[in-house]
N, CA and C atoms as an extended XYZ file, in Angstrom:
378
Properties=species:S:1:pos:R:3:atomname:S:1:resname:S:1:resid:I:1 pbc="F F F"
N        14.298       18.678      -23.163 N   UNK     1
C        15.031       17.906      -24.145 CA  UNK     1
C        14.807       18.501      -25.527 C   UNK     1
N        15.507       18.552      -25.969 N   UNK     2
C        15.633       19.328      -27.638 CA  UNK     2
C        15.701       18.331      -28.226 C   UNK     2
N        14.720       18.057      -29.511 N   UNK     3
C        14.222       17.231      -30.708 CA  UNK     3
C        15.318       17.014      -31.959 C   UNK     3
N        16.083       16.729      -32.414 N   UNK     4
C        16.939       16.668      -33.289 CA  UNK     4
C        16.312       15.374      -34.344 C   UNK     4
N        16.325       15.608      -35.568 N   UNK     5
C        15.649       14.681      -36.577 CA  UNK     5
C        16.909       14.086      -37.383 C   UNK     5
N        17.061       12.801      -37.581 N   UNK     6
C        18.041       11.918      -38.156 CA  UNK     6
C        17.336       12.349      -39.854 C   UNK     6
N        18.563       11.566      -40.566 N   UNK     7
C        18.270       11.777      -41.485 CA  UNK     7
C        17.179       11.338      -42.312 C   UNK     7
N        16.509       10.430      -41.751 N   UNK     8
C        15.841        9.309      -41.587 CA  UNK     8
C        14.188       10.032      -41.972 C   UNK     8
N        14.595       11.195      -41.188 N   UNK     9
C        12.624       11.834      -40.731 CA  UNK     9
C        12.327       11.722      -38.803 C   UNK     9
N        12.987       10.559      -38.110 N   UNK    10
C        12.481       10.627      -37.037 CA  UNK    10
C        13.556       11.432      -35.952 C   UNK    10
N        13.115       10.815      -34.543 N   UNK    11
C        13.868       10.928      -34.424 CA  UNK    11
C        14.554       10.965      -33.135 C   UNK    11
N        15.931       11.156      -32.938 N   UNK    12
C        16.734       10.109      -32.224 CA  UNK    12
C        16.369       10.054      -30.920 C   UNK    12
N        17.123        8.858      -30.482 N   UNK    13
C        17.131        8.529      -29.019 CA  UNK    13
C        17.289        9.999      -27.955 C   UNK    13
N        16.481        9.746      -26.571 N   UNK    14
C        16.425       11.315      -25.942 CA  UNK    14
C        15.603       11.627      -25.907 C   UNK    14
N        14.556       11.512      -27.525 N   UNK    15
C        13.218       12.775      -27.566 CA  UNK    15
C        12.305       12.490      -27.072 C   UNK    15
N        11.939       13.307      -27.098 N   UNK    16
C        10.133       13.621      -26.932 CA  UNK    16
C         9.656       12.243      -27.249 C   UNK    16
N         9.445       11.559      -28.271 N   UNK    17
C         9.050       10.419      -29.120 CA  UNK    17
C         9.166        9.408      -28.251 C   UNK    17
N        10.147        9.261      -27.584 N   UNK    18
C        10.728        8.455      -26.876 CA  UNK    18
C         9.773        8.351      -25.629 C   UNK    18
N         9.372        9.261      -25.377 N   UNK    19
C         8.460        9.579      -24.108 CA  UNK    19
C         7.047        9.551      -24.461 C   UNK    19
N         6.945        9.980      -25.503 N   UNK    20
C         5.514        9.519      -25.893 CA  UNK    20
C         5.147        8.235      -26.104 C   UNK    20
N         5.932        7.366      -26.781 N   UNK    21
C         5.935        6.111      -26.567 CA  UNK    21
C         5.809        5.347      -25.344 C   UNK    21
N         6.352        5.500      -24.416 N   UNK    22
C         6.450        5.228      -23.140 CA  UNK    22
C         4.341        5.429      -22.629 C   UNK    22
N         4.272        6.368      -22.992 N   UNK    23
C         2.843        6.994      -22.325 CA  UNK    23
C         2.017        6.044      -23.099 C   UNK    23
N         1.873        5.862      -24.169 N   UNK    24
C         1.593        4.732      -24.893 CA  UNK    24
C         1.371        3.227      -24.698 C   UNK    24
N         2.344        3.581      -24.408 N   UNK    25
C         2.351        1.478      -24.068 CA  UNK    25
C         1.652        1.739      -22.565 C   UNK    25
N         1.971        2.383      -21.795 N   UNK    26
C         1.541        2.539      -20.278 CA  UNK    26
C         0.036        3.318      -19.696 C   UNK    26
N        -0.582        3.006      -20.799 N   UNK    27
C        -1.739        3.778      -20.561 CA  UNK    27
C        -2.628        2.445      -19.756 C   UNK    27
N        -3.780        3.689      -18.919 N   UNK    28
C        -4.726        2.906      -18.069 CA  UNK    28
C        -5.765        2.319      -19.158 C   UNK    28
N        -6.175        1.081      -19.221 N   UNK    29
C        -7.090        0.238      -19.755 CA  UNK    29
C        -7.934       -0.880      -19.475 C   UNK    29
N        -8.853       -0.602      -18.754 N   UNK    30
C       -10.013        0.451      -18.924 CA  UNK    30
C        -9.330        1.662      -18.078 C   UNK    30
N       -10.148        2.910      -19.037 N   UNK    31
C        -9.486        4.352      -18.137 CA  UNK    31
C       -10.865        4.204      -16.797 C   UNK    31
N       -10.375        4.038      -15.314 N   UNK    32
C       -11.174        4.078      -14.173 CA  UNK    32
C       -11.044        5.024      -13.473 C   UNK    32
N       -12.250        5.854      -12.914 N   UNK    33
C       -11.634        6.743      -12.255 CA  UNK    33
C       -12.551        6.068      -10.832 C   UNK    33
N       -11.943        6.217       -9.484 N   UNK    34
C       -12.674        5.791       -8.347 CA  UNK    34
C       -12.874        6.435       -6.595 C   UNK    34
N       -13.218        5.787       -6.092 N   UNK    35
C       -13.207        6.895       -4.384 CA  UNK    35
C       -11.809        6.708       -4.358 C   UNK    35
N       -11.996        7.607       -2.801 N   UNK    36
C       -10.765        7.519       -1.899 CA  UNK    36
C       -10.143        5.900       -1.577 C   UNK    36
N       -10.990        4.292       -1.452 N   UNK    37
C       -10.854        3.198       -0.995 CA  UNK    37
C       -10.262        2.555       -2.510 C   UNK    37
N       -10.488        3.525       -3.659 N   UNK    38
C        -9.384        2.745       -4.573 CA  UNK    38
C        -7.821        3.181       -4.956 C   UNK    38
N        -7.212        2.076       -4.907 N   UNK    39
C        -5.997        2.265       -5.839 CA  UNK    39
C        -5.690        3.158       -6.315 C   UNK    39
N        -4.432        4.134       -6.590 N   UNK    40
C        -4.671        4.738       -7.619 CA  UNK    40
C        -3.569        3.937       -8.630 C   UNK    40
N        -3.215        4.333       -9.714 N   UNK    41
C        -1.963        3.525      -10.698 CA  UNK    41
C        -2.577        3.007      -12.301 C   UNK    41
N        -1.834        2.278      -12.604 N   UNK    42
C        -1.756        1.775      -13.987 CA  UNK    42
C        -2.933        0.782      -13.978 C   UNK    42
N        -4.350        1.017      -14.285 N   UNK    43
C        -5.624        0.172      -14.344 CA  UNK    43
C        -5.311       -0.641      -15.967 C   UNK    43
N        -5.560       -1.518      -15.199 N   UNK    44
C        -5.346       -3.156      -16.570 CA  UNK    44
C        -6.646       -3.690      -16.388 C   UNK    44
N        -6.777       -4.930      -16.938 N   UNK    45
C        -7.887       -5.485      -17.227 CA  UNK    45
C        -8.193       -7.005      -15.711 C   UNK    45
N        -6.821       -6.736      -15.292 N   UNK    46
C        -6.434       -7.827      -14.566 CA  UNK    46
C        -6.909       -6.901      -13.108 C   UNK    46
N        -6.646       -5.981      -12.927 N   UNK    47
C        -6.018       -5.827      -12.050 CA  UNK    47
C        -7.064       -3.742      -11.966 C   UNK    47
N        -8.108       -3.278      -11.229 N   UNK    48
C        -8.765       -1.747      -11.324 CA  UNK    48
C        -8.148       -1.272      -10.935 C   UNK    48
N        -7.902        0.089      -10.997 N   UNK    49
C        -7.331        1.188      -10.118 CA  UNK    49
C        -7.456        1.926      -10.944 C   UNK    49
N        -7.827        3.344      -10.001 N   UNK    50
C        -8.271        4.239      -10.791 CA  UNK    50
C        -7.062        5.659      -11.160 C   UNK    50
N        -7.208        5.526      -12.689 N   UNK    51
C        -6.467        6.157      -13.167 CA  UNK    51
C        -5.912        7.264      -12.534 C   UNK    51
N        -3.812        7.395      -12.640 N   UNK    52
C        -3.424        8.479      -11.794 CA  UNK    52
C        -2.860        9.474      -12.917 C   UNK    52
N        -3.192        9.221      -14.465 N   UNK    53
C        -2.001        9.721      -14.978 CA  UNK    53
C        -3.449       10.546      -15.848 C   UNK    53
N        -3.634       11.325      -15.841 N   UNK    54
C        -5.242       11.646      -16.569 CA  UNK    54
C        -5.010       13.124      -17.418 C   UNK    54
N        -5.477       13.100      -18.131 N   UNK    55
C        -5.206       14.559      -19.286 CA  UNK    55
C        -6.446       15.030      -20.092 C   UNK    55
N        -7.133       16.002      -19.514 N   UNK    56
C        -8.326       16.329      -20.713 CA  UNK    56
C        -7.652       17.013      -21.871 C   UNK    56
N        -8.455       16.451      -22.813 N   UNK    57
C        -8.227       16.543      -24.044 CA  UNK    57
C        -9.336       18.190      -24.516 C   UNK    57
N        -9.854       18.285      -23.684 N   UNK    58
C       -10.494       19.943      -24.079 CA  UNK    58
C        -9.799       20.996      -23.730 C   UNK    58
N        -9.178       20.866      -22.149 N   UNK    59
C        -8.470       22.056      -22.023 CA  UNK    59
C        -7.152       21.899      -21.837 C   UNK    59
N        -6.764       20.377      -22.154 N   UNK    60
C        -5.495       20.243      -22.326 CA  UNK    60
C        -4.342       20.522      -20.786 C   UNK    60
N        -4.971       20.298      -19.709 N   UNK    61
C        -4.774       20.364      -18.617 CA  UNK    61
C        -4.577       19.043      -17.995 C   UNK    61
N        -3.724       18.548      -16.958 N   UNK    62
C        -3.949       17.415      -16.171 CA  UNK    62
C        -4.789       17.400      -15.234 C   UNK    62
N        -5.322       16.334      -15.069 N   UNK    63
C        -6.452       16.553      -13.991 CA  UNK    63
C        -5.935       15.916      -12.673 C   UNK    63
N        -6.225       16.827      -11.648 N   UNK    64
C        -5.646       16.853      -10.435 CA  UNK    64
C        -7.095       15.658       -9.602 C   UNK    64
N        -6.721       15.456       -8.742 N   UNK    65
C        -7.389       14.812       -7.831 CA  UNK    65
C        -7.583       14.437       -6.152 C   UNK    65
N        -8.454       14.788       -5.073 N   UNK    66
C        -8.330       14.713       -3.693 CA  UNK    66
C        -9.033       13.938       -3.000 C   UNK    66
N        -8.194       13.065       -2.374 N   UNK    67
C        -8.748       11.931       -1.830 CA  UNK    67
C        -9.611       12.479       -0.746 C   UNK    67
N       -10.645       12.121        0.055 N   UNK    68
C       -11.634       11.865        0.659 CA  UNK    68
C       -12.213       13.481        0.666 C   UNK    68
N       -12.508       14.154       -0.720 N   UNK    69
C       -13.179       15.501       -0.586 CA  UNK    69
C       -14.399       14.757       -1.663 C   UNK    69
N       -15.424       16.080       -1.802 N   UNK    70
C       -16.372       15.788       -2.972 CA  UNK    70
C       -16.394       17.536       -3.361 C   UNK    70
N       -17.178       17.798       -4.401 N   UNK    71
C       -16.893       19.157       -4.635 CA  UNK    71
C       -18.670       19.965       -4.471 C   UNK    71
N       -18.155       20.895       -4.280 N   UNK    72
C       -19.784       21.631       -3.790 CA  UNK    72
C       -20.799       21.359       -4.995 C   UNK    72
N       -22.268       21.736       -4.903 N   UNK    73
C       -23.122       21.856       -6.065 CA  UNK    73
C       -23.211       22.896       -6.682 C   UNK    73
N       -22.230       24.259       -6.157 N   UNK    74
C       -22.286       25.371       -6.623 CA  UNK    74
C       -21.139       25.836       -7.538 C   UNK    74
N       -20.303       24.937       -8.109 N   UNK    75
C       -19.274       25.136       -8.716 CA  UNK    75
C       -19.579       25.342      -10.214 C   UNK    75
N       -18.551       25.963      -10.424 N   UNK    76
C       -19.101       26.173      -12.099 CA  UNK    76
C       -17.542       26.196      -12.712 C   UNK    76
N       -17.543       27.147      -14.415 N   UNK    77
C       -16.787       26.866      -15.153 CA  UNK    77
C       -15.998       27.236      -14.916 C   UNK    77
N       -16.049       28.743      -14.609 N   UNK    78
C       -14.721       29.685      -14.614 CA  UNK    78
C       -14.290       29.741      -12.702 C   UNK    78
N       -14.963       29.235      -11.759 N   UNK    79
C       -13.819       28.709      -10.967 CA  UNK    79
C       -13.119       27.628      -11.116 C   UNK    79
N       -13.346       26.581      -11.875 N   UNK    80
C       -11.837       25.940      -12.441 CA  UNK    80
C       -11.322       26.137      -13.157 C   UNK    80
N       -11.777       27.017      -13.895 N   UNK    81
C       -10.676       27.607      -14.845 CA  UNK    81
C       -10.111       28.812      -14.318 C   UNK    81
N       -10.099       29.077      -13.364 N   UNK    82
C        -9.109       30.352      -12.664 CA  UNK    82
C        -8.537       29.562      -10.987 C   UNK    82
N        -9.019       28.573      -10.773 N   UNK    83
C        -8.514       28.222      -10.074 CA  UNK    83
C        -7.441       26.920      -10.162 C   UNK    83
N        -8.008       25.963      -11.123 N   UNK    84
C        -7.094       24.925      -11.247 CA  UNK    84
C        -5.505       24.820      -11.011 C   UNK    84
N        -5.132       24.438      -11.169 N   UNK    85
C        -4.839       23.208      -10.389 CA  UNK    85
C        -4.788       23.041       -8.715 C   UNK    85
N        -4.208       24.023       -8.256 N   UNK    86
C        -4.516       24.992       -6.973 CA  UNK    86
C        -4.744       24.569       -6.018 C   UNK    86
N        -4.380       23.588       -5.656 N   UNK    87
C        -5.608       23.059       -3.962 CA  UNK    87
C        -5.617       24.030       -3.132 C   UNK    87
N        -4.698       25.123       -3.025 N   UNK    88
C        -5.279       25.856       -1.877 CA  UNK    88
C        -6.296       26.633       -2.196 C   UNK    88
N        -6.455       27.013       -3.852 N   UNK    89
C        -7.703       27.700       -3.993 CA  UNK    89
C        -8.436       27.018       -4.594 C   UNK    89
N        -8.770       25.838       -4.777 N   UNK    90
C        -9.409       24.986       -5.011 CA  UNK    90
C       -10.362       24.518       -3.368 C   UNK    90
N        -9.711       24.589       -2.760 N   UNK    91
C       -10.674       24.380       -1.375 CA  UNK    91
C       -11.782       24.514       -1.264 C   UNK    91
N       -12.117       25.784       -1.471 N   UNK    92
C       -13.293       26.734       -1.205 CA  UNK    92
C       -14.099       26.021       -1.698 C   UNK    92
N       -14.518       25.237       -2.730 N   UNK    93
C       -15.664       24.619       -3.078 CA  UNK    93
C       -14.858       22.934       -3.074 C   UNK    93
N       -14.420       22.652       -1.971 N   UNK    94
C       -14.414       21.053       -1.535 CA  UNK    94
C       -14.822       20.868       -0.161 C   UNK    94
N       -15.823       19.758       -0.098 N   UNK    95
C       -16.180       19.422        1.515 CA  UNK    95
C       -15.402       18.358        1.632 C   UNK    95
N       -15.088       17.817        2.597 N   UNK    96
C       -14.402       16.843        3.182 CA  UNK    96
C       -15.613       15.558        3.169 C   UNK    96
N       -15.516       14.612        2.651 N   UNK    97
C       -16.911       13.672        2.859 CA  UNK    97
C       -15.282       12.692        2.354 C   UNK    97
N       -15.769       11.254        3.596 N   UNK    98
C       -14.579       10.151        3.599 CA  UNK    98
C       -15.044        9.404        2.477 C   UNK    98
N       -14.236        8.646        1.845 N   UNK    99
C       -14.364        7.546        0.403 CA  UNK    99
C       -14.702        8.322       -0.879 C   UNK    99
N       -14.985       10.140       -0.859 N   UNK   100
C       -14.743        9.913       -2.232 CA  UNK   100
C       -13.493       10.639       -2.803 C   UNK   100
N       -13.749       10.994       -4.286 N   UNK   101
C       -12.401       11.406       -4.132 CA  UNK   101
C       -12.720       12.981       -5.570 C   UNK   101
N       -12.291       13.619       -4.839 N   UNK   102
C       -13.164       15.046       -6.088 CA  UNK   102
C       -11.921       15.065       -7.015 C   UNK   102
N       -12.453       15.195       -8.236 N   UNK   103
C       -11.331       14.808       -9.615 CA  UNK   103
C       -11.866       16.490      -10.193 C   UNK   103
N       -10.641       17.447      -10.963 N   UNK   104
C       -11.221       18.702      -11.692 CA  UNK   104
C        -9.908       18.755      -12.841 C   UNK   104
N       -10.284       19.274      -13.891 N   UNK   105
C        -9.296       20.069      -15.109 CA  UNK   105
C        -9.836       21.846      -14.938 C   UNK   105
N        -9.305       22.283      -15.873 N   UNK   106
C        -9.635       23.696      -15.872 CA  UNK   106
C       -10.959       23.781      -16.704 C   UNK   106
N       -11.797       22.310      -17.093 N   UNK   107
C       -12.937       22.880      -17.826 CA  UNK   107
C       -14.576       21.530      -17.009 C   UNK   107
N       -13.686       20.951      -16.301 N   UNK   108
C       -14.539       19.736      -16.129 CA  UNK   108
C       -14.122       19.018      -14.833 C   UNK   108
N       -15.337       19.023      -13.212 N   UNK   109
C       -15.367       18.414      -12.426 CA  UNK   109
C       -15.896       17.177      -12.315 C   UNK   109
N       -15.548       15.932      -11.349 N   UNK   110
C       -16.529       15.174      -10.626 CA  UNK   110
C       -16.163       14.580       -9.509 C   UNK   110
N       -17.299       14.397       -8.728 N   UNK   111
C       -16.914       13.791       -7.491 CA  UNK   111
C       -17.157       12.090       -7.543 C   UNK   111
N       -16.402       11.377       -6.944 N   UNK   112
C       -16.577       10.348       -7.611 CA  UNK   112
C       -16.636        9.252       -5.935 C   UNK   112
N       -17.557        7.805       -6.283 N   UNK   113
C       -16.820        7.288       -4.457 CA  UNK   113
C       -17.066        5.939       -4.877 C   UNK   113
N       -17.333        5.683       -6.205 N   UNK   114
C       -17.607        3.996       -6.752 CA  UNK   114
C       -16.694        3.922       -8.124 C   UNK   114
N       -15.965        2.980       -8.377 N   UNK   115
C       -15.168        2.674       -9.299 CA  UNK   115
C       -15.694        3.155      -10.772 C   UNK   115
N       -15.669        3.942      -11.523 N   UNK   116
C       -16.520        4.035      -13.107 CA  UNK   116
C       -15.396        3.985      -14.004 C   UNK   116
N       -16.080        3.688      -15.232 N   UNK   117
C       -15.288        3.159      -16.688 CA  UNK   117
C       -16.057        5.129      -16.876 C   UNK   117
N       -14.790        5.438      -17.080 N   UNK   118
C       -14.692        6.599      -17.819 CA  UNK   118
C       -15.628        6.731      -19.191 C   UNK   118
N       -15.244        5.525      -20.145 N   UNK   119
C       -16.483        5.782      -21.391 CA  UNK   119
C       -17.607        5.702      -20.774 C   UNK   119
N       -18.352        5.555      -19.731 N   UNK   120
C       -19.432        5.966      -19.792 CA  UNK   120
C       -19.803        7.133      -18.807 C   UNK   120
N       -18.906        8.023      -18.460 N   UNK   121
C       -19.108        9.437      -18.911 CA  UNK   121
C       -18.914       10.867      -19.982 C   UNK   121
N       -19.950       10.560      -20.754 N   UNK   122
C       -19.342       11.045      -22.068 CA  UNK   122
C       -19.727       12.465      -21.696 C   UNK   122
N       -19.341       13.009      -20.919 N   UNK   123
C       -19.280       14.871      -21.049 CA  UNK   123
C       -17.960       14.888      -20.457 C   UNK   123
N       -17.097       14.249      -20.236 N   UNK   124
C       -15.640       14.207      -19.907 CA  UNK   124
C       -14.871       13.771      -20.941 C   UNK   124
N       -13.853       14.890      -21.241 N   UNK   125
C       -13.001       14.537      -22.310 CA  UNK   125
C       -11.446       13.917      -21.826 C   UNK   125
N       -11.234       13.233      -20.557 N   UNK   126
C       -10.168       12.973      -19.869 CA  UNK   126
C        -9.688       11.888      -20.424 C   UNK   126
């Protein structure tokens, strides 16, 4: 979609803006991330599920996610960052273990199998 600015400064119906807004109002709150046995979708206050729509803010990547894997102890930086997003080459360092669910960006893994409030992992910029 191409951005066109009214005379106004903003701008019109169509854009980008339009869609950012949208992401806005529809954000997960609390941001949850959880196993394989949760939800995934729009987490409210009413209602957990662990966040499907997720974006680190370091490498500016979406973060992908696989239900009932966990990720090896031998993983490091620069295989997600040469492998991301990738599941087929992303494999190589996922085991299959049922309920959790392995979450990665191109700068930042975790394996996860109990519901968590994202702020309290503060080495994740998601």
């Amino acid at each position: 979609a191409t951005e066109k600015q009214s005379e106004g400064g903003s701008f019109k119906r169509g854009s980008t803006v339009l869609a950012l807004t949208y992401l806005m109002l529809f954000r997960c709150f609390p941001c949850l991330l959880g196993g394989a046995m949760h939800a995934r979708g729009l987490s409210t206050s009413l209602e957990q599920r662990s966040c499907d729509q997720l974006l680190c803010t370091k490498c500016d990547f979406k973060v992908v996610s696989f239900d009932d894997y966990r990720w090896t102890s031998d993983c490091d930086y620069l295989f997600f960052r040469n492998n991301a997003p990738d599941f087929s080459r992303l494999k190589a360092k996922l085991i299959k273990k049922k309920g959790n669910r392995a979450y990665a960006c191109q700068c930042s893994w975790r394996s996860i199998q109990e519901i968590t409030d994202i702020s309290n992992l503060f080495d994740l910029k998601w």
